[in-house]
Structures are given as structure tokens and as C-alpha cells.
Tab-separated table of C-alpha atoms and ligand atoms in Angstrom:
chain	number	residue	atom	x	y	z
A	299	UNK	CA	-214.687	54.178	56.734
A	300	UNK	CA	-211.281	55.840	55.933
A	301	UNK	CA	-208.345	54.204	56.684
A	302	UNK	CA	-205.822	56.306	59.043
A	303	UNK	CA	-202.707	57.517	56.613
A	304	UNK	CA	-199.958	55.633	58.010
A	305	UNK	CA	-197.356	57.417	60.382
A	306	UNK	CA	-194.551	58.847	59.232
A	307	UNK	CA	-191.471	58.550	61.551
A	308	UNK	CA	-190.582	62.067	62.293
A	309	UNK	CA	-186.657	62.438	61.895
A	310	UNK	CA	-185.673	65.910	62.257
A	311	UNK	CA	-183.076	66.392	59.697
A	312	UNK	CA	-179.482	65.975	60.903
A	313	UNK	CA	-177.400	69.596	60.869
A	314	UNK	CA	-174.182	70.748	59.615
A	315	UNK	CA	-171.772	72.683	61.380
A	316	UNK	CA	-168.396	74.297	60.709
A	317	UNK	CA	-166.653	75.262	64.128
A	318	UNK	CA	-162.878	76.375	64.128
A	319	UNK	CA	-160.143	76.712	67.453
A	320	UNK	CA	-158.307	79.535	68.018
A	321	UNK	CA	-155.892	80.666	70.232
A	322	UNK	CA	-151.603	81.337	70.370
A	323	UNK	CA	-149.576	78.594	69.613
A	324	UNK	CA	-149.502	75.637	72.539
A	325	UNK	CA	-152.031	76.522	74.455
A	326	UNK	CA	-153.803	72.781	73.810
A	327	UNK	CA	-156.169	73.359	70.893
A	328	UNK	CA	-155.262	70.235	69.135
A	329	UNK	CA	-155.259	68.031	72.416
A	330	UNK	CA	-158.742	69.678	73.537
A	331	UNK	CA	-159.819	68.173	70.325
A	332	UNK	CA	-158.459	64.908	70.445
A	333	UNK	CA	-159.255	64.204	74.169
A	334	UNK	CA	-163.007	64.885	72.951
A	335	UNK	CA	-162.822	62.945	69.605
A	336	UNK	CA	-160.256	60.035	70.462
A	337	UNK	CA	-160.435	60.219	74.416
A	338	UNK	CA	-157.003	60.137	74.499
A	339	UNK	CA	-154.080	62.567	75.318
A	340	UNK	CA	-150.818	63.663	73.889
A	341	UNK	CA	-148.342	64.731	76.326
A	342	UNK	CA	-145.610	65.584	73.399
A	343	UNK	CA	-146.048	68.927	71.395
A	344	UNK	CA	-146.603	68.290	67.632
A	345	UNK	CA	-147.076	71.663	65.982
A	346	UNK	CA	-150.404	72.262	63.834
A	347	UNK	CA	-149.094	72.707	60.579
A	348	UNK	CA	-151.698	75.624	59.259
A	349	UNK	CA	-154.694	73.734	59.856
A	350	UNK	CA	-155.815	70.515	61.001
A	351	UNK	CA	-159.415	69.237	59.494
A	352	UNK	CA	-161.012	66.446	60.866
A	353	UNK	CA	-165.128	65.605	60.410
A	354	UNK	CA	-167.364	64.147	63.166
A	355	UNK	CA	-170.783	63.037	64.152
A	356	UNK	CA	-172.382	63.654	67.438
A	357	UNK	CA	-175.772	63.166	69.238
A	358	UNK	CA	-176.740	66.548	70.967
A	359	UNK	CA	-180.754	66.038	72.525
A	360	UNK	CA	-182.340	64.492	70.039
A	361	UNK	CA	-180.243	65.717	67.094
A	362	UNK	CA	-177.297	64.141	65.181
A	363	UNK	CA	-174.958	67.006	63.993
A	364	UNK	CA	-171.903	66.715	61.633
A	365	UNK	CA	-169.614	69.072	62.329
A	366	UNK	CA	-166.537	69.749	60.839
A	367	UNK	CA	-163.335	70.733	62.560
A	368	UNK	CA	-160.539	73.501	61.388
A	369	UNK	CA	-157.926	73.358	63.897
A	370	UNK	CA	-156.007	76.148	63.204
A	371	UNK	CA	-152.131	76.441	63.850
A	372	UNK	CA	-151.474	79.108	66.375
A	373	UNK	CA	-148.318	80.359	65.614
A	374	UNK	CA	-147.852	83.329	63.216
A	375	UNK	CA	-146.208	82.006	60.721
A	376	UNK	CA	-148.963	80.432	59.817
A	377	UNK	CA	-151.263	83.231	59.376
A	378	UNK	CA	-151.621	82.600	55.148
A	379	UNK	CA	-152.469	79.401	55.262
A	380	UNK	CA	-155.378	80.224	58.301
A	381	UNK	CA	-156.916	83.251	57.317
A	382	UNK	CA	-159.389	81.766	54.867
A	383	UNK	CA	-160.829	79.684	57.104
A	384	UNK	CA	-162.756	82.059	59.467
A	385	UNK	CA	-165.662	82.212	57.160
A	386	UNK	CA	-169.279	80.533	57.245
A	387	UNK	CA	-168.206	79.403	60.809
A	388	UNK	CA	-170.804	78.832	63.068
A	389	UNK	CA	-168.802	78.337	65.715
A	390	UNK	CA	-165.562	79.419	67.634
A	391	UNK	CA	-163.507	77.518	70.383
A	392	UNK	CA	-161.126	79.791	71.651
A	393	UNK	CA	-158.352	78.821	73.727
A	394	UNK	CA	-155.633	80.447	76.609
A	395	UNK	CA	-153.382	78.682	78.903
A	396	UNK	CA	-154.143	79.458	82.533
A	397	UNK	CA	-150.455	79.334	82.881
A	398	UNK	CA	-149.636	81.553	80.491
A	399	UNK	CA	-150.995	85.320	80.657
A	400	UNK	CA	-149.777	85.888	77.302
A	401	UNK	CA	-152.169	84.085	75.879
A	402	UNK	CA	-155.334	85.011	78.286
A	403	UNK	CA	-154.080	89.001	76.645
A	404	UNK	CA	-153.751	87.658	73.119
A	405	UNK	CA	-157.656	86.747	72.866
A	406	UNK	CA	-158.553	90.458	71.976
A	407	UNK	CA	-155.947	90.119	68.804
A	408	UNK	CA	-157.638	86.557	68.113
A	409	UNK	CA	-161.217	87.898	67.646
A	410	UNK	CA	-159.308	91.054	65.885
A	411	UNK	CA	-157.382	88.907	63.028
A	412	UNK	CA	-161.213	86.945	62.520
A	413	UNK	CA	-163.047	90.062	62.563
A	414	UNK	CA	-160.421	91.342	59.644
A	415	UNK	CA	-160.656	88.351	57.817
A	416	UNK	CA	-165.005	87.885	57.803
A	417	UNK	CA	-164.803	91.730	56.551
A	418	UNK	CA	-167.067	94.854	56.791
A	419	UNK	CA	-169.913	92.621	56.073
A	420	UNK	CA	-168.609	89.830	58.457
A	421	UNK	CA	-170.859	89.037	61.732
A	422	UNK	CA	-169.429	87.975	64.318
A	423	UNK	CA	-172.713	88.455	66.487
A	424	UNK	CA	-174.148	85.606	65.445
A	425	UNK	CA	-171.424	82.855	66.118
A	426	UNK	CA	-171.097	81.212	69.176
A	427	UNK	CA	-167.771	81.457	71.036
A	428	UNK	CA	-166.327	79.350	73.914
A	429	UNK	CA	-163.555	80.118	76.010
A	430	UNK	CA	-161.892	77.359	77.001
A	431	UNK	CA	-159.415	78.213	80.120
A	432	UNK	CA	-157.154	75.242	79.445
A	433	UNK	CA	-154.128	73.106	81.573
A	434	UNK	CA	-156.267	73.834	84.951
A	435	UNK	CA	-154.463	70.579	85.867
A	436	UNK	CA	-151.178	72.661	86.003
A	437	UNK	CA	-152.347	74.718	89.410
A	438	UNK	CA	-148.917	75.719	90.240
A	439	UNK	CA	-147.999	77.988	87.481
A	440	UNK	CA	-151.800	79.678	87.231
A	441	UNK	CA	-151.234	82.976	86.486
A	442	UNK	CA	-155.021	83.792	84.676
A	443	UNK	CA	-157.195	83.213	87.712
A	444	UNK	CA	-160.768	81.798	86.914
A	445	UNK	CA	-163.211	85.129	87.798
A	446	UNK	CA	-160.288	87.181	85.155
A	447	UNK	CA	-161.251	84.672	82.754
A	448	UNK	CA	-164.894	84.596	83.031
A	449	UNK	CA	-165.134	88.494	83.033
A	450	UNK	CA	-163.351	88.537	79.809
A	451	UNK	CA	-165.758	86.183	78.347
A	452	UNK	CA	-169.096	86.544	79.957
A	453	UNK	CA	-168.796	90.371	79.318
A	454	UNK	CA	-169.188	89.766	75.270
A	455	UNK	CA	-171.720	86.704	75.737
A	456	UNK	CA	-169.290	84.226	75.303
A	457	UNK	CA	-169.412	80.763	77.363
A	458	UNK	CA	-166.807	79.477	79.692
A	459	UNK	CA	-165.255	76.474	80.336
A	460	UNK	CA	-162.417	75.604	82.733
A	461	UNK	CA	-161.024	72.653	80.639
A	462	UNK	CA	-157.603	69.771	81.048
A	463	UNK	CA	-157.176	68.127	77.626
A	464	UNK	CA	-154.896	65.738	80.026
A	465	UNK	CA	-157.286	64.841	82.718
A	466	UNK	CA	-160.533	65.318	80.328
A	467	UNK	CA	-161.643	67.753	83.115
A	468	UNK	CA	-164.576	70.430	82.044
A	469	UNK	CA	-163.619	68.846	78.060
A	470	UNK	CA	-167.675	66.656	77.466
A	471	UNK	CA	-169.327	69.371	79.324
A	472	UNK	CA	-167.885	72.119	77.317
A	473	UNK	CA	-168.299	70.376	73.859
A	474	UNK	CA	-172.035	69.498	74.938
A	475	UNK	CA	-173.173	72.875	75.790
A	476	UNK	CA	-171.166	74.537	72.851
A	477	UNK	CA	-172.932	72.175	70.409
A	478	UNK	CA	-176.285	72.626	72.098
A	479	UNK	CA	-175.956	76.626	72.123
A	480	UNK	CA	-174.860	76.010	67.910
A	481	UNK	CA	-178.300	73.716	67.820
A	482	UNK	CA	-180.352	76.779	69.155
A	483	UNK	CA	-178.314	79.331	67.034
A	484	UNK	CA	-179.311	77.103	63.908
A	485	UNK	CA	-183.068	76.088	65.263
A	486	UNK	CA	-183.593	80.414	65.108
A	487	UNK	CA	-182.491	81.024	61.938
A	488	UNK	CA	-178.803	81.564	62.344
A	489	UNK	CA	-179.432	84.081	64.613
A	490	UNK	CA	-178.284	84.103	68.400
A	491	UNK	CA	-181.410	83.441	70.740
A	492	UNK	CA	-182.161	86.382	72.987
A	493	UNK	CA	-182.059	84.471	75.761
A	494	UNK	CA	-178.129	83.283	75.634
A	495	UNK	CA	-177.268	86.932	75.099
A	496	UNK	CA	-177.844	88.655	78.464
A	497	UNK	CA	-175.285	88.046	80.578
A	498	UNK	CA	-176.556	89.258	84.004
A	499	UNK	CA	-174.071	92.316	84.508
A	500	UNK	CA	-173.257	95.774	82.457
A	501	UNK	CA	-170.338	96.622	80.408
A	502	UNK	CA	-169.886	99.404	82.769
A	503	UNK	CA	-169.697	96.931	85.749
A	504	UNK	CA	-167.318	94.680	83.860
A	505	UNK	CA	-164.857	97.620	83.031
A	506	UNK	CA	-164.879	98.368	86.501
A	507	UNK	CA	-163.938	95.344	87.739
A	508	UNK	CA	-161.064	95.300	84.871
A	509	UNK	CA	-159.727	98.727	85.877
A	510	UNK	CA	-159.583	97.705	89.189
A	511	UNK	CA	-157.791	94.347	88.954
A	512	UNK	CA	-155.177	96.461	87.224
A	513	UNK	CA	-154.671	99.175	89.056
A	514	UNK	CA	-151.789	100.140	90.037
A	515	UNK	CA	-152.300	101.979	93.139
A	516	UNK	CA	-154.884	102.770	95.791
A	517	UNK	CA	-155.605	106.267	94.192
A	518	UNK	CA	-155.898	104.305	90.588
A	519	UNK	CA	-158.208	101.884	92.365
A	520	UNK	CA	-160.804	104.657	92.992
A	521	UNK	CA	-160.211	106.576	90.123
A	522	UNK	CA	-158.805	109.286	91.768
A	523	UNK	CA	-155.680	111.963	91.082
A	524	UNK	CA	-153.072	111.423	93.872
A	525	UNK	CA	-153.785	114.219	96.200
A	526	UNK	CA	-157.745	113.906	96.116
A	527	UNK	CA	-159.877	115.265	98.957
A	528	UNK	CA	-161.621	113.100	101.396
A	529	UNK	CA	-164.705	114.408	99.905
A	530	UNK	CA	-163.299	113.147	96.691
A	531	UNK	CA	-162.047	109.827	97.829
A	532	UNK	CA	-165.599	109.651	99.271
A	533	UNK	CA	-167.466	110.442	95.999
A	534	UNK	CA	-165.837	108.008	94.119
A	535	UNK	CA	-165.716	105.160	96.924
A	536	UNK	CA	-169.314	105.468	96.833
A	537	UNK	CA	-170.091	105.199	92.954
A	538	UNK	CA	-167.916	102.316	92.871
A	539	UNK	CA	-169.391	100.586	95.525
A	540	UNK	CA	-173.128	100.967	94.234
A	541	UNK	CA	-171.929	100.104	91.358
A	542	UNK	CA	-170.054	96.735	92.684
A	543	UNK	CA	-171.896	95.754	95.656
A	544	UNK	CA	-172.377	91.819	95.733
A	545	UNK	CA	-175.981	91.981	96.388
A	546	UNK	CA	-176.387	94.295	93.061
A	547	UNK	CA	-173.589	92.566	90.790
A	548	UNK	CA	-173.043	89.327	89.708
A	549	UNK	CA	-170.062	89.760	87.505
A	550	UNK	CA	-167.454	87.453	88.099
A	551	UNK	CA	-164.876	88.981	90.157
A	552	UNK	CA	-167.275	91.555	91.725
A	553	UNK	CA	-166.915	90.712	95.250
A	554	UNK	CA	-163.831	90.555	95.078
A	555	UNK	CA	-163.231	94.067	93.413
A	556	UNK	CA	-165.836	95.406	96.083
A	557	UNK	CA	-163.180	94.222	98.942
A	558	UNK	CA	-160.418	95.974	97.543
A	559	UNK	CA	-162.489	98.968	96.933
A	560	UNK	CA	-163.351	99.439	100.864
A	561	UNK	CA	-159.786	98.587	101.303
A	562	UNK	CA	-158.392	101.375	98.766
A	563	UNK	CA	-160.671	104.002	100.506
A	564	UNK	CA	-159.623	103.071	103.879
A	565	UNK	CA	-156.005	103.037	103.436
A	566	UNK	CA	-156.576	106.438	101.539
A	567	UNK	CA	-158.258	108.149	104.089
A	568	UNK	CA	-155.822	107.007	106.684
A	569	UNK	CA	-153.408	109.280	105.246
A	570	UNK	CA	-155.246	112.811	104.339
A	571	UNK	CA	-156.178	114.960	106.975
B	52	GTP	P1	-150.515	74.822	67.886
B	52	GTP	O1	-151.015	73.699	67.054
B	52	GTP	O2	-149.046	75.066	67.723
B	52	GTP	O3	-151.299	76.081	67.702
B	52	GTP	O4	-150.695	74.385	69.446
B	52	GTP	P2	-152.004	73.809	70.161
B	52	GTP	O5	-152.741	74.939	70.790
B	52	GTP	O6	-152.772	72.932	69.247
B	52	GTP	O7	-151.361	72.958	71.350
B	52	GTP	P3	-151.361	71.376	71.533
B	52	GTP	O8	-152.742	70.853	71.686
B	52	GTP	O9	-150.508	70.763	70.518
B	52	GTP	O10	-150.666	71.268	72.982
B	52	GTP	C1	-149.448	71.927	73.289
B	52	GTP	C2	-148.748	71.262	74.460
B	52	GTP	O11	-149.503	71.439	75.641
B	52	GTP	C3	-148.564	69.746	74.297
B	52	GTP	O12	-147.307	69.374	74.831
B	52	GTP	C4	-149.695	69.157	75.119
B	52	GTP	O13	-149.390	67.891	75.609
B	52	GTP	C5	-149.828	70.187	76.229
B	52	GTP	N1	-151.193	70.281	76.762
B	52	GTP	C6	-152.338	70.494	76.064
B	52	GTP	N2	-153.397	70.546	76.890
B	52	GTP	C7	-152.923	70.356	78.127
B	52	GTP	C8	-153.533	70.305	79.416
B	52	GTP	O14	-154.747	70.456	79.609
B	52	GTP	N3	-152.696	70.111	80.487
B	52	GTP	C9	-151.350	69.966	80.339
B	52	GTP	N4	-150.623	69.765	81.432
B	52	GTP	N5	-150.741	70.005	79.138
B	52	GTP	C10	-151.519	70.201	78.048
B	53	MG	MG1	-152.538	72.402	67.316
């Protein structure tokens, strides 16, 4: 009779990552880090001197990953020493200050200076982003509110956290589910899964809401010249509002938008005969 081969113990082999922050200067990159690695926080400001490395080992599911930190420094003087560190990243962390608009605006420039820097043949598809909306704890000064924020990032397949590096709030949660989406990035070749890139809602929807959170005006709210017909005020009500209707869209912000929408067309047609 043949013996049985004895069982080998299957390990699955531990993976490698290299994920960098990113984000303007104080918005709580560094202390995001540390309250995950160190479970500790740093109430004083100590600059990130071009970049901060740092290498750790965690259990995601039943995989140990090592992954290797770049904090970058956020200020511009320290583009140089940064800029060669964007490369063979698998994944990005990518930081504003709810308190501080600024920074919620300078995210566009943020993926802009990485995009530069990974070059024409550069892919920027196939990394997986966070947005962490950080110093939630700090409600009085909000100024970036949380469907703005999730718009922003949803819209380009991005996650989103709402994170405190000081009260650790949204900081395991985020790390976990960014690691695990880097696992399934890595399990499919490198390649984003098709699954984690449909967001739920169109571009067209998401500009929408945009344009309408900034409008300045009723008229701008519908899209309309000052002056516009009922008829016209009508027509464009009505595209809007198929296109935004809660039980059609489930962009963040969309109900929301829809509101102000009936309102815009309401205080419009108040006022033309
Ligand atoms: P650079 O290294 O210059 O790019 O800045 P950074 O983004 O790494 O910021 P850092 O983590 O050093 O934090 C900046 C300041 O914000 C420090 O004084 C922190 O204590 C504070 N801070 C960071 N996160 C939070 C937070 O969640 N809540 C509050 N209240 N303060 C925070
Ligand atoms: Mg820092």
C-alpha cells in the first residue's frame, strides 16, 4: 500500500508593499501614521523633513504584508527631495484637513505633481488611493463637509475615510480596508479588481452635484442665463432633477443638491411672469 505524501503546511507567501502619504503641509500625515503604527499621538507640529521612511508588518485576513512607508513632507520646499518617490507605489494615502479648504482644493495638484513625476508611461489606474478627511475631532472649524469630500473621492474610485489621528477615530478601519483593497490589487495581478472600480453614480451626476454646490446664484444653479424663460427654467429644472433624484442617484451629496434644485426653480419662477 502507498504511504500518503506527508502534508505540506500551506503558507501563502507574505507580500510587499510600498504605500506613500500625500497631502499639503499639516494636514496630519505623519500623526495618521504614528497613531496607526505607535498608537500614540503628537499634539506638537514637527515638520517632515522631505520624507519620513519607516517599515512595518501587518496581518490583513490571512496574509502578513510588509509594507513600507514614505511619508512625504508636504510643504513645497520640499518638492526635490519627494519627487522620486512616487514610483513602484502600490499605494496612496492622501490627506486634507476638514478644517482647512485649502487643502480639500489642493488634492487635484497632489495627484497632478504624482502623475508628472510616474511619466507618460506612469499608471496611476492601478494604485489604490485613500482619502483620508482628517481632524474630524475639530467640528468647529469644518469647513470641507463630509458628502464634498466623498464626491471628490468616490467619483475617481478612490476610498474614504473620515479619520482623527488624535482620537484614533476612522484611523484601524481605514488602514484595514486600504491594505485589504492593496491585497486584492496584488492577488489580480497588479491590476485593480473590477469590482472596487464602479462606484454606483456617473461622472455626469458627480459634476452636477459639483456645479451646483458652487453655484453662485439660483440662475447658475440650473444652468441657466439670467433672464431665462419659464419654459427654460422648466427644461433645465427637469434634466437636473432626473438626473439627481434620490431614488435614481446615490452620489454623495445628491439629495441634497436635488433640494436646492426644487428650491432654485421655485424661487426663479416666483419672479418671471
Ligand atoms: P508635514 O510633515 O509638514 O507635511 O505635515 P503633516 O501632514 O505630516 O502633519 P502632522 O502629522 O505633523 O500634523 C500637523 C499638526 O496637526 C500637528 O500639530 C498635529 O498634532 C495636528 N494633528 C494631526 N492630526 C490631527 C487630528 O486628527 N486632530 C487634531 N486636532 N490635530 C491633528
Ligand atoms: Mg509629516
Amino acid at each position: 500500500m502507498e504511504a500518503n505524501p506527508p502534508k505540506r503546511k500551506e503558507t501563502r507567501k507574505s507580500l510587499r508593499i510600498k504605500v506613500i502619504s500625500m497631502g499639503n503641509a499639516e494636514v496630519g500625515k505623519s500623526c495618521i501614521i504614528k497613531r496607526y503604527c505607535e498608537k500614540r499621538f503628537v499634539p506638537k507640529y514637527l515638520a517632515t523633513i522631505g520624507i519620513d521612511y519607516g517599515v512595518t508588518k501587518v496581518q490583513i485576513r490571512d496574509r502578513e504584508i510588509k509594507v513600507n512607508i514614505f511619508d512625504m513632507a508636504g510643504h513645497p520646499f520640499f518638492y526635490e527631495v519627494r519627487n522620486e518617490f512616487y514610483k513602484d507605489t502600490q499605494g496612496v494615502i492622501l490627506v486634507y484637513d476638514v478644517g482647512q479648504k485649502e487643502s480639500f482644493d489642493a488634492l487635484d495638484a497632489w495627484l497632478a505633481e504624482m502623475k508628472q513625476e510616474l511619466g507618460p508611461h506612469g499608471n496611476m489606474e492601478n494604485i489604490v488611493f485613500v482619502v483620508c478627511a482628517n481632524k474630524i475631532d475639530c467640528t468647529k472649524h469644518r469647513s470641507v463637509d463630509e458628502s464634498e469630500g466623498r464626491l471628490w473621492a468616490e467619483s475617481r474610485g478612490f476610498l474614504y475615510f473620515e479619520t482623527s489621528a488624535q482620537t484614533g477615530e476612522g484611523i484601524n478601519e481605514m488602514f484595514q480596508t486600504f491594505y485589504s483593497a492593496i491585497i486584492d490589487l496584488c492577488d489580480n495581478g497588479g491590476k485593480r479588481p473590477p469590482s472596487s472600480v464602479g462606484v454606483g453614480f456617473t461622472k455626469e451626476q458627480a459634476d452636477a452635484i459639483r456645479r451646483i454646490r458652487n453655484s453662485k446664484d439660483s440662475w447658475d444653479m440650473l444652468g441657466v442665463k439670467p433672464g431665462a424663460t419659464r419654459d427654460e427654467v422648466n427644461k433645465a429644472y427637469r434634466k437636473l432633477a432626473v438626473l439627481l433624484h434620490p431614488d435614481k442617484c446615490v452620489a454623495p451629496g445628491s439629495e441634497d443638491a436635488f433640494k436646492a434644485v426644487v428650491n432654485a426653480r421655485t424661487t426663479l419662477l416666483k419672479n418671471i411672469k
